[in-house]
Structure formats: structure tokens, C-alpha cells
C-alpha positions as a Python dict, from the first residue, in 0.01 Angstrom:
ca = {
    (1, 'M'): (0, 0, 0),
    (2, 'A'): (174, 393, -114),
    (3, 'P'): (473, 487, 67),
    (4, 'T'): (380, 702, 352),
    (5, 'S'): (477, 1085, 374),
    (6, 'D'): (442, 1357, 647),
    (7, 'S'): (130, 1439, 501),
    (8, 'S'): (-13, 1134, 565),
    (9, 'V'): (-216, 1017, 868),
    (10, 'K'): (-62, 666, 960),
    (11, 'Q'): (-332, 444, 1076),
    (12, 'L'): (-131, 203, 1255),
    (13, 'L'): (-240, -117, 1434),
    (14, 'L'): (-36, -34, 1757),
    (15, 'P'): (186, 309, 1760),
    (16, 'L'): (569, 279, 1660),
    (17, 'E'): (864, 413, 1806),
    (18, 'V'): (1205, 423, 1603),
    (19, 'A'): (1558, 413, 1785),
    (20, 'V'): (1759, 707, 1571),
    (21, 'F'): (2167, 721, 1627),
    (22, 'A'): (2167, 1062, 1374),
    (23, 'A'): (1978, 1331, 1414),
    (24, 'S'): (1892, 1323, 1040),
    (25, 'S'): (1720, 980, 1113),
    (26, 'A'): (1458, 1137, 1362),
    (27, 'H'): (1334, 1336, 1047),
    (28, 'D'): (1303, 985, 849),
    (29, 'A'): (1131, 840, 1125),
    (30, 'Q'): (861, 1093, 1174),
    (31, 'S'): (821, 1128, 783),
    (32, 'H'): (760, 722, 777),
    (33, 'G'): (487, 706, 1058),
    (34, 'A'): (685, 695, 1371),
    (35, 'G'): (474, 816, 1676),
    (36, 'R'): (823, 870, 1871),
    (37, 'V'): (1200, 820, 1855),
    (38, 'E'): (1450, 718, 2134),
    (39, 'L'): (1783, 914, 2130),
    (40, 'N'): (2108, 700, 2102),
    (41, 'A'): (2456, 828, 2042),
    (42, 'P'): (2568, 799, 1715),
    (43, 'G'): (2754, 451, 1638),
    (44, 'S'): (2653, 280, 1914),
    (45, 'Y'): (2363, 57, 1785),
    (46, 'A'): (2610, -252, 1744),
    (47, 'V'): (2591, -213, 2173),
    (48, 'G'): (2251, -159, 2206),
    (49, 'G'): (2229, 221, 2234),
    (50, 'T'): (2449, 424, 2452),
    (51, 'T'): (2376, 796, 2560),
    (52, 'P'): (2359, 1062, 2279),
    (53, 'P'): (2567, 1425, 2326),
    (54, 'V'): (2375, 1695, 2446),
    (55, 'A'): (2387, 1885, 2118),
    (56, 'M'): (2233, 1590, 1933),
    (57, 'L'): (1897, 1652, 2127),
    (58, 'R'): (1891, 1994, 2054),
    (59, 'E'): (1954, 1950, 1688),
    (60, 'V'): (1654, 1632, 1697),
    (61, 'K'): (1433, 1907, 1863),
    (62, 'R'): (1511, 2164, 1573),
    (63, 'R'): (1412, 1899, 1305),
    (64, 'V'): (1077, 1708, 1427),
    (65, 'Q'): (750, 1747, 1637),
    (66, 'L'): (794, 1360, 1795),
    (67, 'P'): (800, 1296, 2146),
    (68, 'V'): (1197, 1210, 2253),
    (69, 'R'): (1299, 969, 2482),
    (70, 'I'): (1687, 973, 2528),
    (71, 'M'): (1882, 655, 2624),
    (72, 'I'): (2101, 714, 2943),
    (73, 'R'): (2379, 417, 2914),
    (74, 'P'): (2709, 495, 2974),
    (75, 'R'): (2889, 220, 2797),
    (76, 'G'): (2781, -98, 2636),
    (77, 'A'): (2848, -472, 2769),
    (78, 'P'): (3207, -509, 2918),
    (79, 'D'): (3464, -670, 2724),
    (80, 'D'): (3555, -920, 3013),
    (81, 'G'): (3211, -1093, 2991),
    (82, 'A'): (3076, -954, 3327),
    (83, 'D'): (2732, -897, 3339),
    (84, 'D'): (2582, -582, 3156),
    (85, 'F'): (2398, -298, 3308),
    (86, 'V'): (2552, -365, 3678),
    (87, 'Y'): (2716, -22, 3667),
    (88, 'S'): (3009, 142, 3909),
    (89, 'P'): (2965, 427, 4154),
    (90, 'A'): (3140, 638, 3894),
    (91, 'E'): (2898, 509, 3604),
    (92, 'F'): (2598, 557, 3797),
    (93, 'E'): (2690, 945, 3833),
    (94, 'Q'): (2765, 969, 3482),
    (95, 'M'): (2395, 880, 3420),
    (96, 'R'): (2277, 1110, 3684),
    (97, 'A'): (2534, 1391, 3529),
    (98, 'A'): (2388, 1297, 3199),
    (99, 'I'): (1994, 1347, 3317),
    (100, 'L'): (2055, 1699, 3419),
    (101, 'A'): (2257, 1771, 3130),
    (102, 'F'): (1972, 1698, 2913),
    (103, 'K'): (1705, 1847, 3161),
    (104, 'A'): (1910, 2202, 3146),
    (105, 'T'): (1840, 2266, 2779),
    (106, 'G'): (1552, 2355, 2844),
    (107, 'T'): (1418, 2171, 2522),
    (108, 'M'): (1234, 1920, 2670),
    (109, 'N'): (860, 1889, 2733),
    (110, 'P'): (722, 1625, 2987),
    (111, 'V'): (390, 1672, 2867),
    (112, 'H'): (477, 1607, 2491),
    (113, 'G'): (593, 1279, 2619),
    (114, 'D'): (982, 1353, 2632),
    (115, 'G'): (1142, 1156, 2875),
    (116, 'F'): (1437, 939, 2945),
    (117, 'V'): (1538, 554, 2916),
    (118, 'F'): (1788, 350, 3144),
    (119, 'G'): (1800, 29, 3317),
    (120, 'I'): (2008, -53, 3615),
    (121, 'L'): (2052, -424, 3772),
    (122, 'R'): (2210, -544, 4059),
    (123, 'R'): (2417, -867, 4084),
    (124, 'V'): (2315, -1188, 4376),
    (125, 'E'): (2591, -1423, 4443),
    (126, 'P'): (2492, -1727, 4249),
    (127, 'A'): (2431, -1958, 4587),
    (128, 'E'): (2116, -1715, 4665),
    (129, 'A'): (1969, -1724, 4324),
    (130, 'K'): (1662, -1939, 4322),
    (131, 'H'): (1710, -2090, 4001),
    (132, 'P'): (2048, -2153, 3815),
    (133, 'G'): (2181, -1843, 3632),
    (134, 'D'): (1910, -1637, 3765),
    (135, 'H'): (2122, -1404, 3959),
    (136, 'L'): (2045, -1053, 3790),
    (137, 'F'): (1758, -788, 3981),
    (138, 'V'): (1636, -483, 3878),
    (139, 'D'): (1848, -218, 4147),
    (140, 'E'): (1575, -87, 4301),
    (141, 'P'): (1724, 186, 4523),
    (142, 'R'): (1965, 327, 4186),
    (143, 'C'): (1645, 322, 3962),
    (144, 'K'): (1438, 530, 4212),
    (145, 'E'): (1721, 744, 4253),
    (146, 'L'): (1746, 836, 3916),
    (147, 'I'): (1374, 861, 3865),
    (148, 'D'): (1383, 1147, 4091),
    (149, 'V'): (1628, 1304, 3938),
    (150, 'A'): (1469, 1279, 3581),
    (151, 'R'): (1116, 1469, 3759),
    (152, 'P'): (893, 1569, 3566),
    (153, 'F'): (1019, 1344, 3268),
    (154, 'G'): (880, 1005, 3271),
    (155, 'C'): (1103, 698, 3271),
    (156, 'V'): (1122, 433, 3060),
    (157, 'F'): (1320, 102, 3184),
    (158, 'H'): (1496, -60, 2909),
    (159, 'R'): (1571, -423, 2763),
    (160, 'A'): (1798, -491, 3059),
    (161, 'F'): (1514, -651, 3169),
    (162, 'D'): (1514, -918, 2893),
    (163, 'H'): (1674, -1126, 3117),
    (164, 'I'): (1438, -1100, 3382),
    (165, 'A'): (1138, -1154, 3159),
    (166, 'A'): (1290, -1483, 3036),
    (167, 'S'): (1320, -1604, 3383),
    (168, 'P'): (1013, -1750, 3622),
    (169, 'R'): (1024, -1408, 3805),
    (170, 'W'): (930, -1133, 3544),
    (171, 'A'): (583, -1085, 3686),
    (172, 'E'): (783, -967, 4019),
    (173, 'G'): (1018, -785, 3772),
    (174, 'L'): (710, -607, 3667),
    (175, 'A'): (594, -534, 4018),
    (176, 'T'): (922, -366, 4093),
    (177, 'L'): (948, -134, 3794),
    (178, 'H'): (598, 25, 3888),
    (179, 'R'): (714, -2, 4240),
    (180, 'C'): (994, 219, 4135),
    (181, 'G'): (812, 455, 3945),
    (182, 'F'): (874, 383, 3584),
    (183, 'K'): (617, 496, 3343),
    (184, 'A'): (675, 231, 3089),
    (185, 'L'): (914, -105, 2980),
    (186, 'L'): (1051, -163, 2682),
    (187, 'T'): (1146, -551, 2640),
    (188, 'A'): (1162, -833, 2381),
    (189, 'G'): (1006, -1093, 2652),
    (190, 'G'): (1340, -1276, 2687),
    (191, 'Y'): (1650, -1318, 2496),
    (192, 'S'): (1554, -1396, 2128),
    (193, 'D'): (1380, -1152, 1918),
    (194, 'C'): (1026, -1013, 2026),
    (195, 'A'): (838, -1183, 1794),
    (196, 'D'): (997, -1556, 1916),
    (197, 'N'): (864, -1456, 2236),
    (198, 'T'): (472, -1364, 2178),
    (199, 'R'): (272, -1624, 2394),
    (200, 'R'): (540, -1464, 2686),
    (201, 'L'): (463, -1100, 2574),
    (202, 'E'): (88, -1189, 2555),
    (203, 'V'): (83, -1313, 2952),
    (204, 'M'): (276, -1000, 3023),
    (205, 'C'): (49, -774, 2853),
    (206, 'E'): (-261, -935, 3072),
    (207, 'R'): (-51, -889, 3368),
    (208, 'V'): (105, -547, 3369),
    (209, 'P'): (27, -312, 3647),
    (210, 'A'): (-201, -30, 3526),
    (211, 'G'): (39, 268, 3439),
    (212, 'L'): (335, 52, 3335),
    (213, 'Q'): (321, 97, 2971),
    (214, 'L'): (484, -172, 2756),
    (215, 'V'): (702, -122, 2463),
    (216, 'V'): (795, -437, 2263),
    (217, 'G'): (1072, -463, 2068),
    (218, 'G'): (1341, -650, 1933),
    (219, 'G'): (1428, -757, 1609),
    (220, 'L'): (1100, -624, 1486),
    (221, 'R'): (1062, -580, 1106),
    (222, 'G'): (787, -609, 807),
    (223, 'H'): (779, -965, 779),
    (224, 'N'): (714, -1054, 1155),
    (225, 'A'): (510, -737, 1285),
    (226, 'R'): (162, -808, 1151),
    (227, 'P'): (98, -1150, 1363),
    (228, 'L'): (293, -1012, 1673),
    (229, 'A'): (86, -636, 1659),
    (230, 'T'): (-248, -844, 1600),
    (231, 'A'): (-194, -1102, 1876),
    (232, 'L'): (-66, -837, 2119),
    (233, 'A'): (-334, -619, 2054),
    (234, 'A'): (-640, -870, 2131),
    (235, 'V'): (-491, -920, 2479),
    (236, 'S'): (-354, -550, 2558),
    (237, 'K'): (-567, -367, 2880),
    (238, 'Q'): (-368, -41, 2829),
    (239, 'P'): (-179, 174, 2564),
    (240, 'L'): (96, -55, 2396),
    (241, 'W'): (373, 72, 2160),
    (242, 'L'): (598, -122, 1953),
    (243, 'H'): (943, -35, 1893),
    (244, 'S'): (1215, -100, 1590),
    (245, 'A'): (1546, 31, 1467),
    (246, 'A'): (1546, -57, 1106),
    (247, 'I'): (1920, 20, 1094),
    (248, 'A'): (2063, 21, 716),
    (249, 'S'): (2315, -212, 609),
    (250, 'D'): (2597, -107, 418),
    (251, 'D'): (2654, -401, 179),
    (252, 'E'): (2557, -742, 103),
    (253, 'H'): (2759, -878, 403),
    (254, 'G'): (2549, -651, 668),
    (255, 'H'): (2825, -396, 745),
    (256, 'M'): (2698, -78, 862),
    (257, 'P'): (2762, 286, 767),
    (258, 'E'): (2942, 460, 1044),
    (259, 'H'): (2643, 721, 1114),
    (260, 'Q'): (2373, 419, 1113),
    (261, 'P'): (2073, 579, 883),
    (262, 'I'): (1745, 440, 909),
    (263, 'D'): (1680, 189, 600),
    (264, 'T'): (1368, 353, 513),
    (265, 'A'): (1254, 72, 316),
    (266, 'K'): (1268, -110, 633),
    (267, 'L'): (1079, 108, 788),
    (268, 'R'): (843, 192, 540),
    (269, 'D'): (803, -207, 543),
    (270, 'L'): (706, -214, 923),
    (271, 'V'): (462, 78, 896),
    (272, 'N'): (284, -47, 577),
    (273, 'A'): (274, -418, 784),
    (274, 'L'): (91, -241, 1100),
    (275, 'C'): (-101, -25, 871),
    (276, 'D'): (-232, -378, 707),
    (277, 'A'): (-289, -541, 1044),
    (278, 'R'): (-565, -242, 1153),
    (279, 'A'): (-669, -250, 828),
    (280, 'N'): (-787, -633, 851),
}
């Protein structure tokens, strides 16, 4: 299949969202078939993405016409090994302030599909957990509060949900997100790569509440996208997206350049796999 370009119409089996960590990468994503970008702070790929600077949104909006989803995450996982996505009052206020700052730019359009991506968990005492090690739950009050702050822009609960997806109460977790008012959920379906969780993701597609879009990502690449996309497309009852970062490595040891650009060859392979899946 020929390389993709801005002028070609991409007939992917499922639409693709690409996580970007540089404004220039947003244009690369658009040029190679992405239908949406998730905006993250430069250099934050290694920690799973954090809140980008407001100026980065303005630059991306000048470069692309795609919908933009903005990561709202004040930090990566704690260095002391404490639970991730459990935030202090000060960190929660940082998240609120970031949403308001992005809204204040006047560059976002809710009708176009722009929005925010975040996830907040709460910890329960191990003695209260129904299953060993299962002590993290969606922080419903705080999530609802940020969703209200973000209106009229839609919000996505990100891969903080993977802990819940791997537990026996994933369906309860989906219902909680829907009750909170989230419009979408980004998940790998568990702790490992999404392709390793295909069966669980198939069941999630069948059980997800109406109005809560699934965005499936985590280790998604050209070599595993086709079977996963084919399986999920066959069972999904509502619009479903795939998600990938396709970050370039700097050398044979896998070191990444500081600005973490997209590897356009990786992205092209992924898009071509999704095109082939549609054709067959």
C-alpha cells in the first residue's frame, strides 16, 4: 500500500487517535491518517503523558484541523511507589486551573470534538477491598467536579482505568464513568498491551453503556493492530476508536530523543494495517 498523505482519504477499519508530545507531531499525525490527537507535555511519554503548556495548544491549532484532546495530569507516578492517579488537594487544583486556562484560549471547539483527558482514583483501605490488591476506585466526586469545570467540552477517562479493567468489577467501573458524565474511556483493557487483552476488550465493547465511547490503546502497532481491530469491530455496538503514540526511538537501544517525535514509519505501518483490515 502506498504511503498516506494529506490529500488521500484514509479508509481505516476503525478511526485512529494519536498521542503527540510536540506540536510538529500533530501535523505528522494528521498527514498520516489520524482522526484526532491527544496533546501531552513535551518529554512526558516515559511517564504516560502530562499536562502540556497552553502555548502548545495554540501552536497545534495553527497547524492542524483535527480535534484535540488535552491531557490533564499534573505528574507521573510517584517516585516512592505510591499509587498513581491519586492526587492531593493541591494537585487537584492544578488540574482544575489547567482546564480553565485551556478553555480561556478560545481556540477549542466542543462541536469539533475538542476536549480533555484525565483520570482520578481514590484509595480504600486494603481491609475494605473485596479482592486482594483491589483497592483503587474511580474518584466519582472529583471526576464530576472536573467534568463540570470542563463543560461544554467532553471528557475522557484515561488509562488510570486499566487497574479497574483488570479487576472483577470492570463493568461496575464502566457504569461509574457513565454516571460521572464521561464521554469516552481510553483503556488497554488491563495491565498489559491492548492486543493481549483482546477477549476482555471484546466483552467491554458489548457491555459499555450507550454514550460512553471506548478508545483502545496501549502498545498498539502495525504488527498487532489488524487482528485486534477486526475482533473489536465485529462486536462493537457504538463508535470505537484506537489509540497509539508511535513514538520514535533514537537508536538501536530504544533511547528516545528529547522532543519525542512520531516515528512516521511506525504510524504508516499502523494506518496501513487498519486500511488492510477494512479492505478485507
